Coordinates of C-alpha atoms and ligand atoms in Angstrom, one line a residue:
M1 CA 0.3 -0.1 -0.2
A2 CA 1.3 3.7 -0.7
D3 CA 2.3 5.5 2.1
H4 CA 0.6 8.1 1.2
L5 CA -2.5 6.4 1.6
I6 CA -2.3 5.3 5.1
Q7 CA -3.5 8.1 6.8
P8 CA -5.0 6.7 9.6
H9 CA -8.7 7.3 10.2
G10 CA -10.1 9.5 7.9
G11 CA -9.9 12.8 6.9
P12 CA -12.0 15.8 8.8
L13 CA -15.9 14.7 10.2
V14 CA -18.8 16.7 10.0
N15 CA -20.9 17.0 13.1
L16 CA -24.5 18.3 12.6
I17 CA -25.9 17.3 15.9
A18 CA -26.9 21.0 17.5
D19 CA -25.4 21.2 21.6
R20 CA -28.0 21.4 24.3
D21 CA -28.9 24.6 24.4
R22 CA -29.5 25.0 20.4
Q23 CA -31.5 21.7 20.6
E24 CA -34.2 23.4 23.0
E25 CA -34.7 26.7 21.1
L26 CA -35.3 24.0 18.2
R27 CA -37.6 22.1 20.0
S28 CA -39.6 24.8 20.9
A29 CA -39.5 27.0 18.0
S30 CA -40.8 23.7 15.9
R31 CA -44.0 24.4 17.1
D32 CA -44.6 26.4 14.4
W33 CA -43.0 24.4 12.0
P34 CA -44.7 22.0 9.0
S35 CA -43.4 18.2 9.8
W36 CA -42.4 15.6 7.3
T37 CA -42.3 11.8 8.4
L38 CA -39.0 10.3 7.1
T39 CA -39.5 7.1 4.8
H40 CA -36.9 4.5 5.8
R41 CA -34.6 5.2 3.1
Q42 CA -34.6 8.7 4.3
L43 CA -34.3 7.6 7.9
C44 CA -30.9 5.8 6.7
D45 CA -30.3 8.5 4.9
L46 CA -30.2 11.2 7.9
E47 CA -29.0 8.9 10.3
L48 CA -25.3 8.7 8.0
L49 CA -25.2 12.8 7.4
L50 CA -25.7 13.3 11.3
N51 CA -22.9 10.7 12.2
G52 CA -20.9 12.0 9.7
A53 CA -20.4 8.9 7.6
F54 CA -21.6 11.5 4.8
S55 CA -18.8 14.0 5.6
P56 CA -18.4 16.5 4.0
L57 CA -22.3 16.6 3.2
T58 CA -24.0 19.0 5.6
G59 CA -27.3 18.1 4.7
F60 CA -30.0 17.4 1.5
M61 CA -28.7 18.2 -1.8
T62 CA -29.8 21.8 -3.4
H63 CA -30.7 21.7 -7.1
A64 CA -27.6 22.7 -8.1
A65 CA -25.5 20.3 -6.0
Y66 CA -28.1 17.5 -7.4
E67 CA -27.1 18.7 -10.8
R68 CA -23.6 18.2 -10.5
V69 CA -23.4 15.4 -8.9
C70 CA -26.0 13.6 -11.4
R71 CA -23.8 15.3 -14.1
E72 CA -20.3 14.8 -13.2
M73 CA -20.1 13.3 -9.7
R74 CA -18.8 16.0 -8.2
L75 CA -20.1 18.8 -5.6
P76 CA -20.2 22.3 -6.6
D77 CA -16.5 22.6 -4.7
G78 CA -15.5 20.0 -6.7
T79 CA -15.8 17.2 -4.0
L80 CA -16.0 13.9 -5.8
W81 CA -19.5 12.9 -4.5
P82 CA -21.4 10.0 -6.8
L83 CA -25.2 9.7 -6.3
P84 CA -27.8 12.0 -5.4
I85 CA -28.6 12.3 -1.9
T86 CA -31.8 14.4 -1.4
L87 CA -34.9 14.7 0.7
D88 CA -38.0 14.5 -1.9
V89 CA -41.6 15.0 0.2
T90 CA -44.9 15.1 -1.3
P91 CA -46.4 18.3 -2.9
D92 CA -49.2 19.4 0.2
V93 CA -45.7 19.0 2.1
A94 CA -43.9 21.1 -0.1
D95 CA -46.3 23.8 -1.0
Q96 CA -46.4 25.1 3.2
L97 CA -42.4 25.9 2.6
A98 CA -41.0 29.1 1.4
I99 CA -36.8 29.7 0.6
G100 CA -35.5 30.0 4.3
D101 CA -38.4 28.1 6.1
Q102 CA -37.6 25.1 8.1
L103 CA -39.1 21.6 8.3
A104 CA -39.0 19.4 11.5
L105 CA -37.7 16.1 10.3
R106 CA -39.3 13.3 12.4
D107 CA -39.5 9.5 12.7
P108 CA -42.6 7.2 11.9
E109 CA -43.6 7.4 15.9
G110 CA -43.1 11.6 15.5
V111 CA -40.0 11.9 17.1
M112 CA -38.4 15.1 15.9
L113 CA -34.4 14.2 14.8
A114 CA -33.6 16.8 13.1
V115 CA -34.2 20.0 11.0
L116 CA -34.1 20.9 7.5
H117 CA -33.3 25.0 6.8
V118 CA -35.2 25.1 3.1
E119 CA -32.4 26.7 1.0
D120 CA -33.9 24.9 -2.5
R121 CA -36.8 23.4 -3.6
W122 CA -37.6 21.9 -7.0
Q123 CA -39.6 19.8 -8.8
L124 CA -38.2 16.2 -9.4
D125 CA -37.8 14.5 -12.7
R126 CA -38.0 11.1 -12.3
E127 CA -37.1 9.8 -15.7
E128 CA -34.4 12.3 -15.7
K129 CA -32.5 11.0 -12.5
A130 CA -33.3 7.2 -13.2
K131 CA -31.4 8.0 -16.7
R132 CA -28.8 9.8 -15.1
V133 CA -28.0 8.3 -11.6
Y134 CA -29.1 4.6 -12.8
G135 CA -28.6 4.4 -16.5
T136 CA -31.7 3.0 -17.0
L137 CA -35.7 3.7 -16.9
D138 CA -36.3 -0.1 -16.5
R139 CA -37.8 -0.8 -13.5
R140 CA -36.4 -4.0 -12.7
H141 CA -33.6 -2.0 -11.2
P142 CA -35.0 -1.6 -7.6
A143 CA -34.1 2.0 -7.2
V144 CA -36.1 2.8 -10.6
A145 CA -38.4 1.0 -9.2
H146 CA -38.3 2.7 -5.4
L147 CA -38.5 6.1 -7.7
F148 CA -41.3 5.8 -9.4
E149 CA -43.6 4.2 -7.0
R150 CA -43.4 6.9 -4.1
P151 CA -45.9 10.3 -4.7
N152 CA -42.7 12.1 -3.5
V153 CA -42.1 14.7 -6.0
V154 CA -41.0 18.3 -5.2
A155 CA -36.8 17.8 -3.7
L156 CA -35.6 20.1 -0.8
G157 CA -32.6 20.6 -0.4
G158 CA -30.8 22.9 2.7
R159 CA -28.3 22.3 5.5
V160 CA -29.7 19.7 8.4
E161 CA -29.5 20.3 12.3
G162 CA -29.6 17.0 14.0
L163 CA -31.4 16.4 17.7
Q164 CA -30.9 12.6 18.1
P165 CA -30.1 10.2 15.4
P166 CA -32.8 7.9 14.7
A167 CA -33.5 5.1 16.9
H168 CA -31.9 1.8 17.2
Y169 CA -33.0 -1.1 19.6
D170 CA -31.5 -4.1 17.9
F171 CA -27.6 -4.7 17.9
V172 CA -26.9 -2.0 19.9
E173 CA -23.5 -3.2 21.0
L174 CA -22.5 -3.6 17.2
R175 CA -23.3 0.0 16.0
H176 CA -21.0 2.8 15.7
T177 CA -20.6 6.1 14.6
P178 CA -17.8 6.8 12.7
G179 CA -15.9 8.7 15.6
Q180 CA -16.6 5.8 18.1
L181 CA -14.8 3.8 15.0
R182 CA -12.3 5.6 14.7
R183 CA -11.4 6.1 18.3
H184 CA -11.5 2.4 18.9
F185 CA -9.2 1.5 15.8
T186 CA -6.9 4.0 17.5
R187 CA -7.4 2.8 21.1
L188 CA -6.9 -1.5 19.4
G189 CA -3.7 0.0 17.3
W190 CA -5.0 -0.6 14.2
R191 CA -3.4 1.6 11.9
R192 CA -4.2 -0.3 8.1
V193 CA -8.0 -1.2 8.4
V194 CA -9.4 -2.8 5.3
A195 CA -13.6 -2.8 5.2
F196 CA -15.6 -5.4 3.7
Q197 CA -19.4 -4.4 2.3
T198 CA -22.1 -7.1 2.2
R199 CA -25.7 -7.4 1.9
N200 CA -25.8 -11.1 2.4
P201 CA -25.2 -13.5 4.9
M202 CA -21.2 -15.0 4.5
H203 CA -20.0 -17.7 3.6
R204 CA -16.9 -19.8 3.0
A205 CA -15.8 -18.2 0.0
H206 CA -16.2 -14.4 1.6
V207 CA -14.1 -15.1 4.7
E208 CA -11.7 -16.8 2.0
I209 CA -11.7 -13.3 0.1
T210 CA -12.0 -11.3 3.3
L211 CA -8.5 -13.0 4.7
R212 CA -6.6 -12.5 1.7
A213 CA -7.3 -9.2 1.2
A214 CA -6.2 -8.6 4.9
K215 CA -3.0 -10.3 4.6
E216 CA -2.5 -9.5 1.2
I217 CA -2.2 -5.5 2.5
E218 CA -1.3 -6.6 6.5
A219 CA -4.0 -5.2 7.4
N220 CA -6.8 -5.8 10.4
L221 CA -10.4 -6.2 9.2
L222 CA -13.6 -4.2 9.5
I223 CA -16.7 -7.0 8.6
H224 CA -19.2 -3.7 7.5
P225 CA -22.4 -5.2 6.6
V226 CA -25.3 -2.9 5.4
V227 CA -28.5 -3.1 7.8
G228 CA -30.4 -0.1 6.6
M229 CA -32.1 -1.1 3.2
T230 CA -30.8 -3.7 1.2
K231 CA -32.0 -5.5 -2.7
P232 CA -35.5 -6.7 -1.5
G233 CA -35.7 -10.1 -1.4
D234 CA -32.3 -10.5 0.9
V235 CA -32.0 -12.1 3.9
D236 CA -33.0 -9.8 6.5
H237 CA -30.9 -8.8 8.6
Y238 CA -31.8 -9.8 11.8
T239 CA -30.5 -13.5 10.7
R240 CA -27.7 -12.2 8.6
V241 CA -26.4 -10.6 11.7
R242 CA -26.4 -13.7 13.5
C243 CA -24.6 -15.7 11.1
Y244 CA -21.8 -12.5 11.1
Q245 CA -21.0 -13.1 14.6
A246 CA -20.8 -16.9 14.1
V247 CA -18.4 -15.9 11.0
L248 CA -16.8 -13.6 13.4
K249 CA -15.0 -16.7 15.1
R250 CA -13.4 -18.3 12.4
Y251 CA -11.0 -15.1 12.1
P252 CA -7.7 -15.1 14.0
Q253 CA -8.2 -13.5 17.3
H254 CA -7.4 -9.5 17.7
T255 CA -7.6 -9.1 13.6
T256 CA -10.9 -8.2 12.8
M257 CA -14.1 -6.9 14.3
L258 CA -17.5 -6.4 13.2
S259 CA -19.6 -3.2 13.0
L260 CA -23.3 -2.3 11.3
L261 CA -23.9 0.1 8.4
P262 CA -27.6 1.7 8.8
L263 CA -26.9 2.8 4.5
A264 CA -29.8 2.4 2.5
M265 CA -28.6 0.8 -0.7
R266 CA -29.5 2.0 -4.2
M267 CA -27.9 -1.0 -6.0
A268 CA -26.5 1.5 -7.9
G269 CA -23.3 -0.6 -9.0
P270 CA -20.2 1.7 -10.1
R271 CA -21.5 5.1 -8.8
E272 CA -22.7 2.9 -5.4
A273 CA -19.2 1.3 -4.8
L274 CA -17.7 4.8 -4.6
L275 CA -20.0 6.0 -2.4
H276 CA -19.2 3.1 -0.4
A277 CA -15.8 3.6 -0.6
I278 CA -16.2 7.3 0.7
V279 CA -18.7 5.9 3.5
R280 CA -15.7 3.9 4.7
K281 CA -12.7 6.1 4.9
N282 CA -15.2 8.4 7.0
Y283 CA -15.4 5.6 9.3
G284 CA -12.0 5.2 9.4
C285 CA -10.7 2.5 7.1
N286 CA -8.3 2.8 4.7
A287 CA -8.5 0.2 2.2
F288 CA -12.2 -1.2 0.8
I289 CA -12.7 -4.6 -1.1
V290 CA -14.4 -4.0 -4.2
G291 CA -15.9 -7.9 -5.6
R292 CA -17.1 -8.8 -8.7
D293 CA -20.8 -7.1 -9.9
H294 CA -20.4 -4.8 -6.4
A295 CA -23.8 -3.6 -5.5
G296 CA -25.3 -4.9 -8.4
P297 CA -28.7 -4.4 -9.6
G298 CA -29.1 -7.9 -10.9
V299 CA -30.3 -8.1 -14.7
D300 CA -32.4 -5.7 -16.8
R301 CA -36.0 -6.9 -19.0
S302 CA -33.7 -8.4 -21.7
G303 CA -31.7 -10.5 -18.8
T304 CA -28.6 -8.2 -19.3
P305 CA -26.9 -7.1 -16.6
F306 CA -27.5 -3.4 -15.8
Y307 CA -23.3 -2.7 -15.3
G308 CA -20.8 -5.0 -16.0
P309 CA -18.8 -7.2 -13.7
Y310 CA -15.7 -5.3 -12.9
D311 CA -17.2 -1.8 -13.9
A312 CA -17.2 -1.0 -10.1
Q313 CA -13.5 -1.5 -9.5
E314 CA -12.5 0.2 -12.5
L315 CA -14.1 3.1 -11.5
V316 CA -12.7 3.3 -7.8
R317 CA -9.4 2.6 -8.7
K318 CA -9.3 5.8 -11.3
H319 CA -10.3 7.5 -8.1
E320 CA -9.0 5.6 -5.3
Q321 CA -5.8 8.9 -4.9
E322 CA -8.4 11.7 -4.6
L323 CA -10.4 9.4 -2.2
G324 CA -7.3 8.6 -0.2
I325 CA -8.6 4.7 0.4
T326 CA -7.0 1.8 -1.2
M327 CA -9.0 -0.6 -3.6
V328 CA -8.7 -4.2 -2.7
P329 CA -10.1 -5.9 -5.9
F330 CA -11.2 -9.2 -6.0
R331 CA -12.7 -12.0 -8.6
R332 CA -15.3 -14.1 -7.4
M333 CA -14.1 -17.1 -5.7
V334 CA -15.0 -20.6 -6.2
Y335 CA -14.1 -24.2 -4.6
V336 CA -11.8 -26.3 -6.4
E337 CA -12.9 -30.0 -4.9
D338 CA -9.5 -31.9 -5.7
R339 CA -7.2 -29.2 -3.9
G340 CA -10.1 -29.3 -1.4
A341 CA -9.6 -25.4 -1.5
Y342 CA -11.1 -21.6 -2.4
L343 CA -9.8 -20.3 -5.4
T344 CA -10.7 -16.8 -7.8
E345 CA -11.7 -17.6 -11.0
D346 CA -8.6 -16.7 -12.7
E347 CA -6.4 -18.9 -10.9
V348 CA -8.4 -22.2 -11.4
P349 CA -6.5 -24.8 -13.5
E350 CA -7.9 -26.1 -16.7
G351 CA -10.1 -28.7 -16.4
A352 CA -10.3 -29.0 -12.5
R353 CA -13.7 -29.7 -11.1
V354 CA -15.1 -26.1 -9.2
L355 CA -17.9 -25.8 -7.1
S356 CA -20.1 -23.2 -6.1
I357 CA -23.7 -22.4 -5.2
S358 CA -25.8 -19.3 -6.4
G359 CA -28.1 -17.7 -4.2
S360 CA -31.4 -18.7 -6.2
E361 CA -29.8 -22.5 -5.5
L362 CA -29.6 -22.0 -2.0
R363 CA -32.4 -20.7 -1.5
D364 CA -34.0 -23.8 -3.2
R365 CA -32.1 -26.4 -1.1
L366 CA -33.0 -24.6 1.7
A367 CA -37.3 -24.6 0.7
L368 CA -36.7 -28.4 -0.4
G369 CA -34.8 -28.8 3.6
H370 CA -31.5 -30.4 1.5
E371 CA -28.3 -30.2 2.9
L372 CA -25.5 -27.3 2.7
P373 CA -22.3 -28.5 2.0
E374 CA -19.5 -28.1 4.3
W375 CA -17.5 -27.3 1.7
F376 CA -19.9 -24.1 1.3
T377 CA -20.5 -22.6 4.5
Y378 CA -19.9 -23.3 8.2
P379 CA -22.4 -25.6 10.1
E380 CA -23.5 -22.6 12.3
V381 CA -23.8 -20.3 9.0
A382 CA -26.1 -23.6 7.8
E383 CA -28.3 -23.7 11.0
E384 CA -29.4 -19.9 11.3
L385 CA -30.4 -20.1 8.1
R386 CA -32.6 -23.1 8.6
R387 CA -34.1 -21.4 11.4
T388 CA -35.2 -18.6 9.5
Y389 CA -36.1 -21.1 6.0
P390 CA -37.6 -23.8 7.4
P391 CA -38.1 -26.7 4.6
R392 CA -41.6 -26.0 3.3
H393 CA -43.3 -28.3 5.1
R394 CA -42.7 -26.5 8.4
Q395 CA -43.4 -23.0 6.7
G396 CA -46.6 -21.3 6.8
F397 CA -48.7 -21.3 3.9
T398 CA -52.4 -20.0 2.8
V399 CA -54.5 -21.7 0.5
F400 CA -57.0 -19.0 -0.9
F401 CA -60.0 -19.8 -2.6
T402 CA -61.8 -17.8 -5.3
G403 CA -64.6 -18.4 -6.8
L404 CA -68.6 -17.1 -7.5
S405 CA -71.1 -17.7 -4.8
G406 CA -72.2 -21.0 -4.5
A407 CA -69.0 -22.4 -6.3
G408 CA -68.3 -24.9 -3.4
K409 CA -65.1 -22.9 -1.9
S410 CA -66.5 -22.9 2.1
T411 CA -67.1 -26.5 1.7
I412 CA -64.1 -27.3 -0.1
A413 CA -62.4 -25.0 2.6
N414 CA -63.7 -26.9 5.6
V415 CA -63.0 -30.8 4.2
L416 CA -59.6 -29.5 3.7
M417 CA -59.3 -27.9 7.1
V418 CA -60.5 -30.7 9.0
K419 CA -57.9 -33.0 6.9
L420 CA -54.7 -30.2 8.2
L421 CA -55.8 -30.4 11.7
E422 CA -56.2 -34.0 11.6
M423 CA -52.2 -34.0 10.0
G424 CA -51.3 -31.2 13.2
G425 CA -48.1 -29.7 13.5
R426 CA -49.5 -26.4 12.6
P427 CA -52.1 -24.1 13.7
V428 CA -55.1 -23.4 10.9
T429 CA -57.6 -20.9 10.6
L430 CA -60.6 -20.3 8.2
L431 CA -61.2 -17.2 6.9
D432 CA -64.5 -17.7 5.0
G433 CA -66.2 -15.5 3.2
D434 CA -69.4 -15.1 5.3
I435 CA -66.9 -15.3 8.6
V436 CA -65.3 -12.5 7.4
R437 CA -68.0 -10.2 6.6
K438 CA -69.7 -10.7 9.9
N439 CA -66.5 -10.3 12.0
L440 CA -64.0 -8.2 10.1
S441 CA -65.8 -6.4 7.3
S442 CA -69.0 -5.7 8.6
E443 CA -69.5 -2.8 7.7
L444 CA -68.8 -3.2 4.2
G445 CA -71.1 -3.7 0.7
F446 CA -70.2 -5.0 -2.3
S447 CA -68.8 -2.0 -4.4
K448 CA -65.6 -2.7 -5.9
E449 CA -63.6 -0.3 -3.4
H450 CA -65.6 -2.4 -0.5
R451 CA -64.5 -5.9 -2.1
D452 CA -61.0 -4.6 -2.4
L453 CA -60.5 -3.7 1.2
N454 CA -62.5 -6.7 1.7
I455 CA -60.0 -9.0 0.4
R456 CA -56.9 -6.5 1.5
R457 CA -58.1 -7.4 4.9
I458 CA -58.3 -11.1 4.2
G459 CA -55.1 -11.3 2.8
F460 CA -53.6 -8.8 5.6
V461 CA -54.7 -11.0 8.2
A462 CA -53.9 -14.6 6.1
S463 CA -50.2 -12.8 5.6
E464 CA -49.8 -12.4 9.1
I465 CA -50.5 -16.1 10.2
T466 CA -48.7 -17.3 6.9
K467 CA -45.5 -15.4 7.8
N468 CA -45.6 -17.0 11.7
G469 CA -45.5 -20.5 10.6
G470 CA -49.6 -21.1 10.6
I471 CA -51.8 -22.4 7.8
A472 CA -54.5 -19.7 6.4
I473 CA -57.5 -21.1 4.3
C474 CA -59.2 -17.8 2.8
A475 CA -63.0 -18.5 0.9
P476 CA -64.0 -15.2 -0.4
I477 CA -65.6 -14.7 -4.1
A478 CA -62.2 -12.0 -4.6
P479 CA -63.4 -11.2 -8.3
Y480 CA -60.8 -8.9 -9.0
D481 CA -57.6 -9.8 -10.3
R482 CA -55.2 -7.0 -9.1
V483 CA -56.5 -7.2 -5.8
R484 CA -55.8 -10.8 -5.7
K485 CA -52.3 -10.5 -6.8
E486 CA -51.6 -8.2 -4.5
V487 CA -52.4 -10.4 -1.3
R488 CA -50.3 -13.1 -3.3
R489 CA -47.3 -10.7 -3.8
A490 CA -47.8 -9.9 0.1
I491 CA -48.3 -13.3 1.5
E492 CA -45.3 -15.0 -0.8
A493 CA -43.3 -12.4 1.1
G494 CA -43.7 -14.8 4.0
G495 CA -44.3 -18.2 3.1
G496 CA -46.4 -19.8 0.3
F497 CA -49.5 -19.0 -1.2
I498 CA -51.4 -21.3 -3.6
L499 CA -54.6 -19.8 -5.7
V500 CA -57.4 -22.4 -6.2
H501 CA -59.9 -21.3 -8.8
V502 CA -63.6 -23.3 -8.1
A503 CA -64.6 -23.0 -11.3
T504 CA -68.1 -24.4 -10.9
P505 CA -69.9 -22.4 -14.0
L506 CA -72.4 -20.2 -13.4
E507 CA -75.5 -22.3 -14.4
V508 CA -74.6 -24.8 -11.9
C509 CA -74.2 -22.5 -9.0
E510 CA -77.6 -20.7 -10.4
T511 CA -79.1 -24.3 -10.2
R512 CA -78.1 -25.0 -6.5
D513 CA -78.7 -21.5 -5.4
R514 CA -78.5 -22.9 -1.8
K515 CA -78.9 -19.2 -0.7
G516 CA -81.5 -18.0 -2.7
L517 CA -79.8 -15.3 -3.7
Y518 CA -79.4 -15.6 -7.1
A519 CA -82.7 -15.7 -7.8
K520 CA -83.1 -12.6 -5.7
A521 CA -80.6 -11.3 -7.7
R522 CA -82.2 -12.1 -10.9
A523 CA -85.5 -10.3 -9.8
G524 CA -83.5 -7.1 -8.9
L525 CA -83.5 -7.8 -5.1
I526 CA -79.8 -7.8 -4.7
K527 CA -77.6 -5.3 -6.5
E528 CA -74.2 -6.0 -8.1
F529 CA -74.5 -9.2 -7.7
T530 CA -71.1 -11.5 -8.9
G531 CA -71.9 -13.1 -11.9
I532 CA -75.5 -11.9 -12.6
S533 CA -74.5 -8.1 -12.4
D534 CA -71.4 -7.7 -11.0
P535 CA -68.2 -9.0 -12.8
Y536 CA -65.7 -12.0 -11.9
E537 CA -62.5 -12.2 -13.4
V538 CA -61.2 -15.3 -13.9
P539 CA -57.7 -15.9 -12.4
D540 CA -54.5 -16.3 -15.1
D541 CA -52.2 -17.3 -12.1
A542 CA -54.4 -20.2 -10.7
D543 CA -52.4 -22.7 -9.1
L544 CA -54.9 -25.3 -9.1
T545 CA -58.4 -25.0 -11.1
I546 CA -61.3 -27.2 -9.6
D547 CA -64.6 -27.5 -11.4
T548 CA -67.1 -29.1 -8.5
A549 CA -70.0 -29.4 -11.0
D550 CA -68.4 -33.4 -11.0
M551 CA -66.1 -33.7 -8.1
T552 CA -67.4 -34.2 -4.7
P553 CA -66.1 -31.7 -2.1
E554 CA -64.1 -34.5 -0.4
E555 CA -62.4 -35.2 -3.5
S556 CA -61.5 -31.5 -4.2
A557 CA -59.8 -30.9 -0.6
Q558 CA -57.5 -34.4 -2.1
R559 CA -57.1 -32.5 -5.0
V560 CA -55.6 -29.4 -3.2
L561 CA -53.9 -31.7 -0.8
L562 CA -52.0 -33.9 -2.8
H563 CA -51.1 -30.4 -4.7
L564 CA -49.2 -29.0 -1.4
E565 CA -47.6 -32.4 -0.9
R566 CA -46.2 -31.9 -4.6
E567 CA -45.0 -28.3 -3.5
G568 CA -43.8 -29.6 -0.4
Y569 CA -45.9 -27.7 2.1
V570 CA -47.3 -30.9 3.6
G571 CA -44.9 -33.7 4.1
P572 CA -45.0 -37.0 6.5
P573 CA -45.7 -36.7 10.3
A574 CA -42.3 -35.7 12.1
P575 CA -40.9 -38.9 13.3
Ligands
LIG1 S1 -66.3 -10.3 -2.1 O1 -66.5 -9.9 -3.3 O2 -64.9 -11.6 -2.0 O3 -66.0 -9.6 -0.9 O4 -67.2 -11.3 -1.0 P1 -67.6 -12.3 0.0 O5 -66.9 -11.3 0.9 O6 -66.8 -13.5 -0.7 O7 -68.8 -12.3 0.5 C1 -69.9 -12.9 -0.8 C2 -70.9 -13.8 0.1 O8 -71.8 -12.3 0.7 C3 -72.9 -13.0 -0.1 N1 -73.5 -11.7 -1.3 C4 -73.0 -11.4 -1.8 N2 -72.0 -12.2 -3.0 C5 -71.9 -11.9 -4.0 N3 -72.4 -10.3 -4.6 C6 -73.2 -9.8 -3.8 N4 -73.7 -8.4 -4.1 C7 -73.7 -10.2 -2.8 N5 -74.5 -9.6 -1.4 C8 -74.3 -10.9 -0.3 C9 -73.2 -14.4 -0.8 O9 -73.5 -15.1 0.3 C10 -71.5 -14.6 -0.7 O10 -71.0 -16.0 0.0 P2 -70.8 -17.2 -0.6 O11 -70.0 -18.1 0.2 O12 -69.4 -16.8 -1.9 O13 -72.0 -17.5 -2.0

């Protein structure tokens, strides 16, 4: 490592937390100010502004700063800065503010964390931002999707004064401000520190990479995982931190430490890698590991990666001197079977058999309860992952029946419930259309708005049950495709979702007319009756379609059970 780069423990840090007297002053003045409740992402940004991790930034960017950062990756004074840090709010809040006004920035519980002195406000051009910062309009890029999802279209820029950092109650002993971490390094005698950024659990390959990096430049190692916001679908940070704590024991004593970084990732590839390097320098590190496809958002609509695999390394290398932090580049590591060792891709001998497990393969193995091989990860890490991702036959799931009134949904749902209760092992809750209408949605009618609200409520309860390992059986008509899909997405985030279309034809339902409702609907006595005077949108995503015209309820319930067995949701009884 070049000597000029060994500047122990970073450059100057800004401190935006106001002193006690000023805090009092701000608190009492805030009674007359409008407030903004920060989003999760904005809370993360504010935390890093307040604690100095985003030094030299002293607030949210003005339009001029934003423009120059987008165009040239530089702040107005010429300092390298790769990504815009803006505060965007809804127009109703922006309309209450003029230049020179103050805005109270609050957490979701209403606690005032900071004050924004409004120096600038402008209309955010989302397309422009997406193209310039992320290089794409493709919504598969998580940051682009996020940008277009929000109603916040007015950006406010200006200096920030802090009252208190956002509160954290988890892993408190592993959270440090840049100042605390620098002092800690000094106490430990750590002059050279190389940081490792991650948003995934660490396995053997990661330990190999970090050990090699640390040895190569004779540095201490800081494992610095992001626990603010990462890519949607990532392993939750509670599980990851338990994995990191387990992995920490695999490093030589006194060489390595773990600290959590409350950053909100943008998945902006090369530009994000530069930001990561700046942040690590502020935390007192003088070297930073950049791997293959650093902060990569995955592939676009056509299956092409958004950024080249080594673009991030190139960009950080180009600015290394100016940043004052050394980049330690790494290629992907694979396990070479006959050597019983990890090597980087370019070191693998011709014809050698290499092993690796991709992220999606790992998820599949966990879902099916398959072993995670020892060459891939440590037993302690495998155990943590298995606890969070039990095999499907121990996960929660929802069976969601949809179909016309009288199609047979409730009858099949009842038979299925009894069968699942007989099997035991997981609690079963039946959310039948009529039961829900009596208990959860008694004030609702049958307009599209009310039906959608009814299904959202059912979906919410079912997703809580599923997430917590139970079985929910839902049996509403649920005539609208969009809200059914919304419910599917919510439930699949925490377990299984099986949509069963009970496709009994209208004529059969009407002939049965158990409740006499069809006759009333035909006579115009019941309005908005599904199938008669109201639509039913046939699902195009049903996992199973059942026509009860020629099937008994027992046979229909069996079809569902067999499907659940095939998908792995029900298995043999526990020994
Ligand atoms: S929805 O559309 O999913 O919110 O409907 P749901 O909650 O399942 O309620 C349907 C039950 O209410 C009775 N009912 C009606 N159904 C459809 N349209 C109208 N206008 C209507 N009015 C009352 C009917 O008995 C439904 O029960 P099932 O079990 O489906 O026959």
